[in-house]
Short mmCIF file of C-alpha atoms in Angstrom, two decimals:
data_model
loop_
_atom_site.label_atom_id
_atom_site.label_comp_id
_atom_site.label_asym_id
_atom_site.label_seq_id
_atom_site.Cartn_x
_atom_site.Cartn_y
_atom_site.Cartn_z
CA UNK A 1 -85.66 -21.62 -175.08
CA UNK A 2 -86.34 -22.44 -171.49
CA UNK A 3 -88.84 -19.98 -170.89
CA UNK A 4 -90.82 -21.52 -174.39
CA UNK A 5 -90.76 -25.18 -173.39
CA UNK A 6 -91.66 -24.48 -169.81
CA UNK A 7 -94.80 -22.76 -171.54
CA UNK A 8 -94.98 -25.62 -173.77
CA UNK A 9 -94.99 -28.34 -170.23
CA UNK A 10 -97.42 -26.17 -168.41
CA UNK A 11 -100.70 -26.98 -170.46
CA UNK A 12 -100.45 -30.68 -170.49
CA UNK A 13 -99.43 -30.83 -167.28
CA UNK A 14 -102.59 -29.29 -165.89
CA UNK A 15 -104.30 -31.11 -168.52
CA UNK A 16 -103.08 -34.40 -166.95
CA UNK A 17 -103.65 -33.60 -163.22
CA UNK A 18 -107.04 -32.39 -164.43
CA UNK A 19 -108.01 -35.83 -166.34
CA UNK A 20 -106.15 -38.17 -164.86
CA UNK A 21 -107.38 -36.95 -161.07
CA UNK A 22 -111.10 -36.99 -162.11
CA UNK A 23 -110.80 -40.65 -163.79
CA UNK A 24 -109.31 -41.24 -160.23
CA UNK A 25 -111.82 -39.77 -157.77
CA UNK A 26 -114.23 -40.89 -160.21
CA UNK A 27 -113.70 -44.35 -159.51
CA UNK A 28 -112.18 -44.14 -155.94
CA UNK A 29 -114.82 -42.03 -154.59
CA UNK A 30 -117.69 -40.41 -156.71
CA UNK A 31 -119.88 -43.66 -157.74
CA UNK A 32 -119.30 -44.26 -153.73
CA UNK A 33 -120.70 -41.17 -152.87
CA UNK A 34 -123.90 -41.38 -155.27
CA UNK A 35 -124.58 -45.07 -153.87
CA UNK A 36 -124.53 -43.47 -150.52
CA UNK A 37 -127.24 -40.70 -151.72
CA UNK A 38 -129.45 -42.98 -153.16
CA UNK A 39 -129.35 -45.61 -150.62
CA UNK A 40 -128.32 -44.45 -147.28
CA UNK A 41 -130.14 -40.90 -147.59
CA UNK A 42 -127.13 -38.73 -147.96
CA UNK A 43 -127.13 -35.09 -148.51
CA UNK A 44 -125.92 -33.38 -151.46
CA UNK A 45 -124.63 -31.33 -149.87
CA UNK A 46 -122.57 -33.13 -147.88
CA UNK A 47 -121.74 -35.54 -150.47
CA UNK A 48 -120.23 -32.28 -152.34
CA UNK A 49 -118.16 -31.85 -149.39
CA UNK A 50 -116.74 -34.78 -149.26
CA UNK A 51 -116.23 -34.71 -152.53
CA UNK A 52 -113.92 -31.48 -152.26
CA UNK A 53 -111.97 -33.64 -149.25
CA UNK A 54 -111.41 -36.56 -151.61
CA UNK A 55 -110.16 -34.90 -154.46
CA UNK A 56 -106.71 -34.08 -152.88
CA UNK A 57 -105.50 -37.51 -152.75
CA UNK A 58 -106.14 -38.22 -156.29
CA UNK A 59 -104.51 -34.89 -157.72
CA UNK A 60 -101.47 -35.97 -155.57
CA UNK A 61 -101.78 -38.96 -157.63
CA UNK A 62 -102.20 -37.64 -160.77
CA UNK A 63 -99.01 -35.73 -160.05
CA UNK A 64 -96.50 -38.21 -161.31
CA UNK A 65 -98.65 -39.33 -164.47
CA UNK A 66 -99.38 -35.61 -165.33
CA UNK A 67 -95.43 -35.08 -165.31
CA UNK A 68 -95.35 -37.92 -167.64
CA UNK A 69 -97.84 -37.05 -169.90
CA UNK A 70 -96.58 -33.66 -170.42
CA UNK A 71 -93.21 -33.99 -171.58
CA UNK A 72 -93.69 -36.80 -173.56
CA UNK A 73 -97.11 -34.56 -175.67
CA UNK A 74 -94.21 -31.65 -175.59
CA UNK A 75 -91.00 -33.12 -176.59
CA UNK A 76 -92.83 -35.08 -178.90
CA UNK A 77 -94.67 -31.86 -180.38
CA UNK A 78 -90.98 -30.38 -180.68
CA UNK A 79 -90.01 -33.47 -182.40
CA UNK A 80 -92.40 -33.81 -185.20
CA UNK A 81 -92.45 -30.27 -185.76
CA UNK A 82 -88.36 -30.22 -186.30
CA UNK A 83 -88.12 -27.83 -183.62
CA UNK A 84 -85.43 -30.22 -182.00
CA UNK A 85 -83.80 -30.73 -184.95
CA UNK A 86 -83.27 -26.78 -185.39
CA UNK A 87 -82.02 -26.66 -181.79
CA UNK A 88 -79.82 -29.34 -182.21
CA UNK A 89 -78.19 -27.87 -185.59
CA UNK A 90 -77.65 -25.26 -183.15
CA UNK A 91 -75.13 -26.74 -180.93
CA UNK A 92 -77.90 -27.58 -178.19
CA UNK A 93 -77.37 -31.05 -176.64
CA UNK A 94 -80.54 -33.18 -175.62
CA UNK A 95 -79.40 -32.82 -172.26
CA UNK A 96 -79.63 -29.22 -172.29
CA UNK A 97 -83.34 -29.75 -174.12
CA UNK A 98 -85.04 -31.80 -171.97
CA UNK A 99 -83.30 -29.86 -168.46
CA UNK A 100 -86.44 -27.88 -168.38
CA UNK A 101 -88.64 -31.10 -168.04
CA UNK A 102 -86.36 -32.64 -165.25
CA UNK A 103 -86.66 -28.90 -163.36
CA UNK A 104 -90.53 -29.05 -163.57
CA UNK A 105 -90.73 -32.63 -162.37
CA UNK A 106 -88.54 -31.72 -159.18
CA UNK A 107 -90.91 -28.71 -158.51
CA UNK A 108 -93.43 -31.65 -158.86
CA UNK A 109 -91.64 -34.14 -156.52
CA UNK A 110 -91.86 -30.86 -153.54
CA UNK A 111 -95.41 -30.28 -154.65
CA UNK A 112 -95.94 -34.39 -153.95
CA UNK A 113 -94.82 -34.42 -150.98
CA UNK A 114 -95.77 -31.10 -149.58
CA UNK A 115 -99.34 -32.17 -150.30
CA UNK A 116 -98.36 -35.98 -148.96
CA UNK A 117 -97.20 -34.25 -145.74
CA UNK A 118 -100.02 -31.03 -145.11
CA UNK A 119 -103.09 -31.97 -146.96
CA UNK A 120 -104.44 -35.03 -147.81
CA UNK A 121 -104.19 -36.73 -144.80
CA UNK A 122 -106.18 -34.41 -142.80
CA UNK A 123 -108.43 -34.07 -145.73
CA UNK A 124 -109.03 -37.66 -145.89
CA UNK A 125 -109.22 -38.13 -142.33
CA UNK A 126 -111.83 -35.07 -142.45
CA UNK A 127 -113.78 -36.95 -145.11
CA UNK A 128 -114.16 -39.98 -142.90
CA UNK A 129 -115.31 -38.02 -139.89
CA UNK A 130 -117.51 -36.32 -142.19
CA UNK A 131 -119.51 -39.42 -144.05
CA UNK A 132 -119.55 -40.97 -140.23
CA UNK A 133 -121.45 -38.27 -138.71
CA UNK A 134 -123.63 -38.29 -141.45
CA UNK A 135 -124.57 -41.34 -141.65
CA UNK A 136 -124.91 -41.39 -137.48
CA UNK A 137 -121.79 -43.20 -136.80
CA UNK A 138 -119.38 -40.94 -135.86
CA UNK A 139 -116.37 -42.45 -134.92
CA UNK A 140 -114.76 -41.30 -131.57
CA UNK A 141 -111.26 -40.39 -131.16
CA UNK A 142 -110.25 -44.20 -129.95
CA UNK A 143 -111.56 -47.65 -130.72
CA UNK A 144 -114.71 -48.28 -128.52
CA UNK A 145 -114.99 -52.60 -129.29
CA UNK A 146 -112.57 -55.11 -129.06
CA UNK A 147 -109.67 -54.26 -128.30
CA UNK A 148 -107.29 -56.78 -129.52
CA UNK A 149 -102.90 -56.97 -128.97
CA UNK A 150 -100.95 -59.53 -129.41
CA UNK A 151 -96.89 -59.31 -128.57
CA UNK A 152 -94.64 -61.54 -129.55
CA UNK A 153 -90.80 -62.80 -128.19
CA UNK A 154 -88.53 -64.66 -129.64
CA UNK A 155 -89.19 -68.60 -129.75
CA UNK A 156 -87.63 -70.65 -126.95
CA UNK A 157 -86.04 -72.81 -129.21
CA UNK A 158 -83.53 -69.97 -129.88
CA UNK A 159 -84.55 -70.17 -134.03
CA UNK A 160 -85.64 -66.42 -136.10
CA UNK A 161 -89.65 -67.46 -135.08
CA UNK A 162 -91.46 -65.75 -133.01
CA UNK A 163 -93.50 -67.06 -130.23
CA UNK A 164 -96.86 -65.20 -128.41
CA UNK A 165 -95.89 -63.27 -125.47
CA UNK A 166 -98.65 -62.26 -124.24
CA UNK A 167 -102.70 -61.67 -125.44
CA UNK A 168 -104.70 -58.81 -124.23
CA UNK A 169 -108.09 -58.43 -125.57
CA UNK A 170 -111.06 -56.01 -123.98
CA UNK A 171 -114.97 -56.26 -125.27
CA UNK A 172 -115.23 -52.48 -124.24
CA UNK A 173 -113.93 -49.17 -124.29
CA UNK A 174 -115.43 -45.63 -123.32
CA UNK A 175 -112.05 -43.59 -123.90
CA UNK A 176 -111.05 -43.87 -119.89
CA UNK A 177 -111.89 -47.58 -118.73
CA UNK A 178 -111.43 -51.49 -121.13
CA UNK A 179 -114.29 -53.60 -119.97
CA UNK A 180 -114.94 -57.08 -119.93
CA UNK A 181 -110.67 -58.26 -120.45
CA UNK A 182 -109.11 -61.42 -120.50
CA UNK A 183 -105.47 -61.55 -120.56
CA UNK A 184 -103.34 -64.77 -121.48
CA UNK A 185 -99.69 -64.00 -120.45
CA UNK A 186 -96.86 -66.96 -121.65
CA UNK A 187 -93.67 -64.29 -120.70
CA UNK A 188 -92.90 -67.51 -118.20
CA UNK A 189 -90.98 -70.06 -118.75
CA UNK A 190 -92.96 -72.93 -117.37
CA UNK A 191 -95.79 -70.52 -116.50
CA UNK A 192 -99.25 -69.63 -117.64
CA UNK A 193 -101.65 -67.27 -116.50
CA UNK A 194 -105.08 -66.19 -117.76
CA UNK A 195 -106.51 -62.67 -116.30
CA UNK A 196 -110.19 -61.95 -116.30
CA UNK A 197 -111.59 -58.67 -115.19
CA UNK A 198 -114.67 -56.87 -115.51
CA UNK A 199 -112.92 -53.33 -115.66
CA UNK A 200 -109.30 -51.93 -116.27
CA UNK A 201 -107.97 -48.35 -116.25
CA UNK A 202 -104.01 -47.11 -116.76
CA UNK A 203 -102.58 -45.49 -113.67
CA UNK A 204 -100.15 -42.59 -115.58
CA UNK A 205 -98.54 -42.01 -112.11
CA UNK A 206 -97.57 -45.44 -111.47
CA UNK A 207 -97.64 -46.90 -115.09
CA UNK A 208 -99.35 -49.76 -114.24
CA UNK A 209 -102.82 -51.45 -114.59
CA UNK A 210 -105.61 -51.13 -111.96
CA UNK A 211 -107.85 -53.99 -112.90
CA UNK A 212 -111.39 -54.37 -110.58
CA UNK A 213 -113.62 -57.58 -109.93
CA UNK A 214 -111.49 -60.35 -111.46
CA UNK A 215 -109.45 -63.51 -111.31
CA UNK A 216 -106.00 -64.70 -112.03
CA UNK A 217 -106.14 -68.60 -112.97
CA UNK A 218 -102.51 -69.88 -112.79
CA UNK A 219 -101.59 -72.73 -115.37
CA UNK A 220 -99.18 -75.19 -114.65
CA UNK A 221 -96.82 -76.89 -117.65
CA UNK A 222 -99.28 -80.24 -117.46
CA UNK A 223 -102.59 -78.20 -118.07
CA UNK A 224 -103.59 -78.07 -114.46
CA UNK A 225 -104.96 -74.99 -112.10
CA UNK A 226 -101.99 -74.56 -109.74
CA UNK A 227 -103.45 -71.19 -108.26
CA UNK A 228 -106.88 -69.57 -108.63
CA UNK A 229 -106.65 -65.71 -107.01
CA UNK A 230 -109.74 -63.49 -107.04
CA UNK A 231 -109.55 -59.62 -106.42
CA UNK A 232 -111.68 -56.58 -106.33
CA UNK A 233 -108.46 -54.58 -107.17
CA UNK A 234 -104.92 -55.19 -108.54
CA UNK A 235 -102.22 -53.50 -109.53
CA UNK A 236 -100.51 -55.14 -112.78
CA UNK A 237 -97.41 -54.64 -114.86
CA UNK A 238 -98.28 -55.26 -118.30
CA UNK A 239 -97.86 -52.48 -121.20
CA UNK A 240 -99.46 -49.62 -121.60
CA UNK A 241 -99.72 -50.32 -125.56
CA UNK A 242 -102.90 -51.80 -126.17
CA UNK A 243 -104.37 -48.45 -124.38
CA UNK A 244 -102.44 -46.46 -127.36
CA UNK A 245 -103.46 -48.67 -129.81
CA UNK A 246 -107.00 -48.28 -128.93
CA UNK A 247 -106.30 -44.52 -128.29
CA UNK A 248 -106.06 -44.41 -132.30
CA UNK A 249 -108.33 -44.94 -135.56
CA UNK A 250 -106.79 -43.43 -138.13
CA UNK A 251 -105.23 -45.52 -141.00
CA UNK A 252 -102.24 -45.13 -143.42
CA UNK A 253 -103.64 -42.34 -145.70
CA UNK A 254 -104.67 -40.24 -142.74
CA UNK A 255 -101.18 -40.07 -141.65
CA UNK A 256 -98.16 -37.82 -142.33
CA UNK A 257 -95.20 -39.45 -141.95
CA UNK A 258 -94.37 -38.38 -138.22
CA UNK A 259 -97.74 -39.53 -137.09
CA UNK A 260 -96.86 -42.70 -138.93
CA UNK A 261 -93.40 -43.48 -137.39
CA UNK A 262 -95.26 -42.61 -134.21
CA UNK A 263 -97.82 -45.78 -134.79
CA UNK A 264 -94.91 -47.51 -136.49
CA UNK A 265 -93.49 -47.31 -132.55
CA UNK A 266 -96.58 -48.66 -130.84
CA UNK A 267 -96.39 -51.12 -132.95
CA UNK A 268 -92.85 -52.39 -133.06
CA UNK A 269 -93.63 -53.13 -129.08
CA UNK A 270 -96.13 -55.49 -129.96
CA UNK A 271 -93.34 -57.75 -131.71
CA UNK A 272 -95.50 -58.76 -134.41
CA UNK A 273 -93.15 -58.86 -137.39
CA UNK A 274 -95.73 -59.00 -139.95
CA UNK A 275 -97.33 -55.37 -138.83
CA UNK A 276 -93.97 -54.02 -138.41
CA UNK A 277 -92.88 -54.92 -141.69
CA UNK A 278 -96.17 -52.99 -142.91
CA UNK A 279 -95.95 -50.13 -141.24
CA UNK A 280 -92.14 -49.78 -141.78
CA UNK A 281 -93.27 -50.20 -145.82
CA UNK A 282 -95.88 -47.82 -145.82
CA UNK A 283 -93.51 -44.97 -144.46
CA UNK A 284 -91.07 -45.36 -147.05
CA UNK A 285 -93.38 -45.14 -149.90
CA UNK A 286 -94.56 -41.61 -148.35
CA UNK A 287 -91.08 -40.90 -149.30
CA UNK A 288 -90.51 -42.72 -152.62
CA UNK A 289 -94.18 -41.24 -154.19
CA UNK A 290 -92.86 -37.81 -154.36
CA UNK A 291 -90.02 -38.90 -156.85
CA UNK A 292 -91.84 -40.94 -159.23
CA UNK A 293 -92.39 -37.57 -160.74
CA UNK A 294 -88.55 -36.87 -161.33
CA UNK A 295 -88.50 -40.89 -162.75
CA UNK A 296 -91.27 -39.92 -164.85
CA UNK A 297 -90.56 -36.43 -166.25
CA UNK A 298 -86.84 -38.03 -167.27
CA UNK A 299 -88.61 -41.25 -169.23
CA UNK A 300 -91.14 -38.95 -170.95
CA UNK A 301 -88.91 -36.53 -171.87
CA UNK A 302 -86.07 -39.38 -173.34
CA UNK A 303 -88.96 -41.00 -175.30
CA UNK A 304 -90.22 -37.95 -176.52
CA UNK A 305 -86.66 -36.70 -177.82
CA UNK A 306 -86.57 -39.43 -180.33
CA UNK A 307 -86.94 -38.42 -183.98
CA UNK A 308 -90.75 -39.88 -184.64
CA UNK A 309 -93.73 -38.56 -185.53
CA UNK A 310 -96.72 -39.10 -183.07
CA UNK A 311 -100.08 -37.58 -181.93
CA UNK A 312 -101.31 -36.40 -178.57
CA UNK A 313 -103.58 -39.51 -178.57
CA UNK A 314 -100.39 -41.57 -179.06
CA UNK A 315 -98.61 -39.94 -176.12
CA UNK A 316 -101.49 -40.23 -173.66
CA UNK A 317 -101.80 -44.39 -174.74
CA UNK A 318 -97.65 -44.46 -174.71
CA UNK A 319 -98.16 -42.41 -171.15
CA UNK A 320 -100.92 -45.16 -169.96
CA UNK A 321 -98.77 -48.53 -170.53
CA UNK A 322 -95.97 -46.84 -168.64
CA UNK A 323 -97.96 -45.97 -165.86
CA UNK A 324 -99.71 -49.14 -165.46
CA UNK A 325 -96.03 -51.01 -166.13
CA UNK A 326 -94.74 -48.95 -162.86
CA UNK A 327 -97.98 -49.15 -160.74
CA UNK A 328 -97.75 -53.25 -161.21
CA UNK A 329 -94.32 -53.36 -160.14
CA UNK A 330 -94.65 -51.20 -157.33
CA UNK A 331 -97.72 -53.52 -156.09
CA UNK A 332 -96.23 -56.36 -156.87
CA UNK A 333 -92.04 -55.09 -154.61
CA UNK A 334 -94.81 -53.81 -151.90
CA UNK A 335 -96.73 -57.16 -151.82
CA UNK A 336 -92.91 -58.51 -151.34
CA UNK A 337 -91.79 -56.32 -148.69
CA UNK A 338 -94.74 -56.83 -146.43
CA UNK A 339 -94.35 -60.56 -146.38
CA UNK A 340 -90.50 -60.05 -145.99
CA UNK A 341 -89.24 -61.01 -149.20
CA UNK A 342 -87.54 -57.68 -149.67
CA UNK A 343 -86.93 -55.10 -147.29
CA UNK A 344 -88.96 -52.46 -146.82
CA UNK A 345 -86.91 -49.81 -148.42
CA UNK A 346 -86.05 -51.85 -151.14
CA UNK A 347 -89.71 -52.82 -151.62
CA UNK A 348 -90.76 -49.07 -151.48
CA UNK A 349 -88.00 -47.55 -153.89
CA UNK A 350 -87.04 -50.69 -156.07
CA UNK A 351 -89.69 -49.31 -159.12
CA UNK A 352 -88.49 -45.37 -158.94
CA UNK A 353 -84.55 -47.10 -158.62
CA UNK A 354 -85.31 -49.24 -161.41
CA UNK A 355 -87.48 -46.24 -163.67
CA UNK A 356 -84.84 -44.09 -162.83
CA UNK A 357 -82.37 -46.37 -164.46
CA UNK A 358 -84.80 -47.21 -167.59
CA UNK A 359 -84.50 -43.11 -167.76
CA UNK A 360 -80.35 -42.75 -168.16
CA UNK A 361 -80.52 -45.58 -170.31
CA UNK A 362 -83.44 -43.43 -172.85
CA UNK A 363 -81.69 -40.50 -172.38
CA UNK A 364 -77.93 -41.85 -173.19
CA UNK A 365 -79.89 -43.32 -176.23
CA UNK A 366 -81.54 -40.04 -177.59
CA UNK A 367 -77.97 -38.16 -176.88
CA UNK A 368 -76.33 -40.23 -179.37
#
């Protein structure tokens, strides 16, 4: 019995990943790609390749609605042919039935996230790099214009705000040396200062910042110059972040989840609650998006259990509501989390806690 629904899950499933990840990279990256033949002079050749680099991050995608989709066509199949009724006269509980579906969707959920973790990010990062140097702007391994961080402390006023720390901002940078910088530093109490420099490089022995040709302007509490230093060289103690910041250009979706939690750190020293909140969501939706395909092999296969008689074209449009129903949500609890309405667990997990309990609930329903 295992062995024949297994057989039965198989062909939808690739079915799915194969239509569902070609609507997908149709939209997300195909139309893109002719645009950029026709107008920008692109290659075929190169647009194939990119092509090829796109296309795992919308089968990783179509992971979750391909579980769906197949074991709601199958256990549907079984149920208007009265196969489940013949395996039920036998003594076999829906449980028992529909255990195949729930092992293939965990096979799934390690597929998900093996792909999350080893393949698309590189791939997608590749496929940047790739259009880029085509299309003569390859982009260098750090941020070469404006350089801009802002970190925060808490207000003075002792309330939850947050207050600016300090601004650094540089016009320039060639991987080594910020040009053109202007730093406004408020860290203290009763004491401004504004930094201008032509050129600034990170000592890594000392951990400090040489900055060359410049001036420090003091600022008193009333508005006023107290102190106006020039230099051709000084030493400064400010933090090395906005150098790592700038060190880095790759965003979410070219990111495993360790080189996330590393930019996740860069950022939490910035104080910027907003960004941290972000960054702290994105993470934990690398780890929810792997078991949306265990929520959605256990709702496909409860709604498929039940005695009816439908048609593969009924399935797929049952299969596309749900989908769009959890996508929504899980927009809608991300939205949340990044403007701190919800945490960012709860904001990544809420939809595959709350499909998970839509599932039980199907599934105590078909058992009875």
């Amino acid at each position: 019995m295992d062995r024949y629904i297994a057989r039965e899950l198989t062909l939808p499933f690739f079915f799915g990943v194969g239509a569902f990840s070609s609507i997908g990279i149709s939209i997300g990256a195909l139309f893109e790609l002719i645009r950029r033949v026709t107008e920008s002079g692109l290659a075929v050749t190169l647009a194939i390749q990119i092509f090829a680099l796109k296309l795992p991050e919308f089968i990783v995608l179509a992971f979750p609605m391909s579980t769906l989709l197949s074991t709601m066509m199958t256990y549907s199949r079984l149920s208007s042919d009265s196969e489940l009724i013949a395996l039920r006269g036998c003594g076999v509980s829906v449980r028992r039935i529909i255990a195949p579906a729930v092992v293939l969707s965990m096979l799934v959920t390690g597929l998900t996230f093996l792909f999350n973790e080893l393949i698309t990010p590189a791939a997608n990062y590749q496929a940047a790099i790739t259009l880029e140097q085509a299309l003569n702007s390859e982009r260098p391994p750090f941020q070469e214009r404006n350089i801009f961080y802002q970190e925060f402390q808490p207000a003075s006023d002792n309330s939850d705000a947050q207050e600016l720390k300090r601004l650094f901002y540089a016009r320039r940078f060639d991987g080594e040396t910020m040009y053109g910088l202007t730093i406004l530093d408020f860290s203290q109490k009763g004491l401004n200062q504004v930094v201008s420099s032509e050129a600034a490089t990170w000592d890594f022995g000392k951990n400090t910042w040489n900055f060359y040709n410049g001036t420090i302007y003091v600022v008193s509490p009333d508005g006023s110059f107290r102190n106006i230093v020039t230099f051709d060289n000084q030493e400064l103690q400010l933090p090395r972040t906005p150098l790592d910041l700038a060190s880095r250009t790759k965003n979410d979706t070219e990111m495993n989840i360790a080189e996330a939690t590393r930019q996740l750190d860069l950022v939490r020293k910035s104080g910027d609650e907003r960004s941290i909140r972000r960054w702290e969501t994105r993470i934990q939706q690398k780890y929810a998006l792997p078991f949306v395909c265990v929520v959605f092999g256990l709702v496909g296969a409860s709604i498929g259990v039940r005695p009816q008689r439908t048609s593969k074209a009924t399935s797929f449009g049952v299969s596309i509501v749900i989908i769009f129903g959890y996508y929504l949500l899980s927009f809608i609890t991300n939205a949340m989390g990044e403007v701190g309405f919800l945490s960012p667990f709860l904001a990544a997990w809420l939809p595959t806690l709350l499909g998970s309990v839509a599932g039980v609930f199907l599934l105590l329903k078909a058992s009875r």
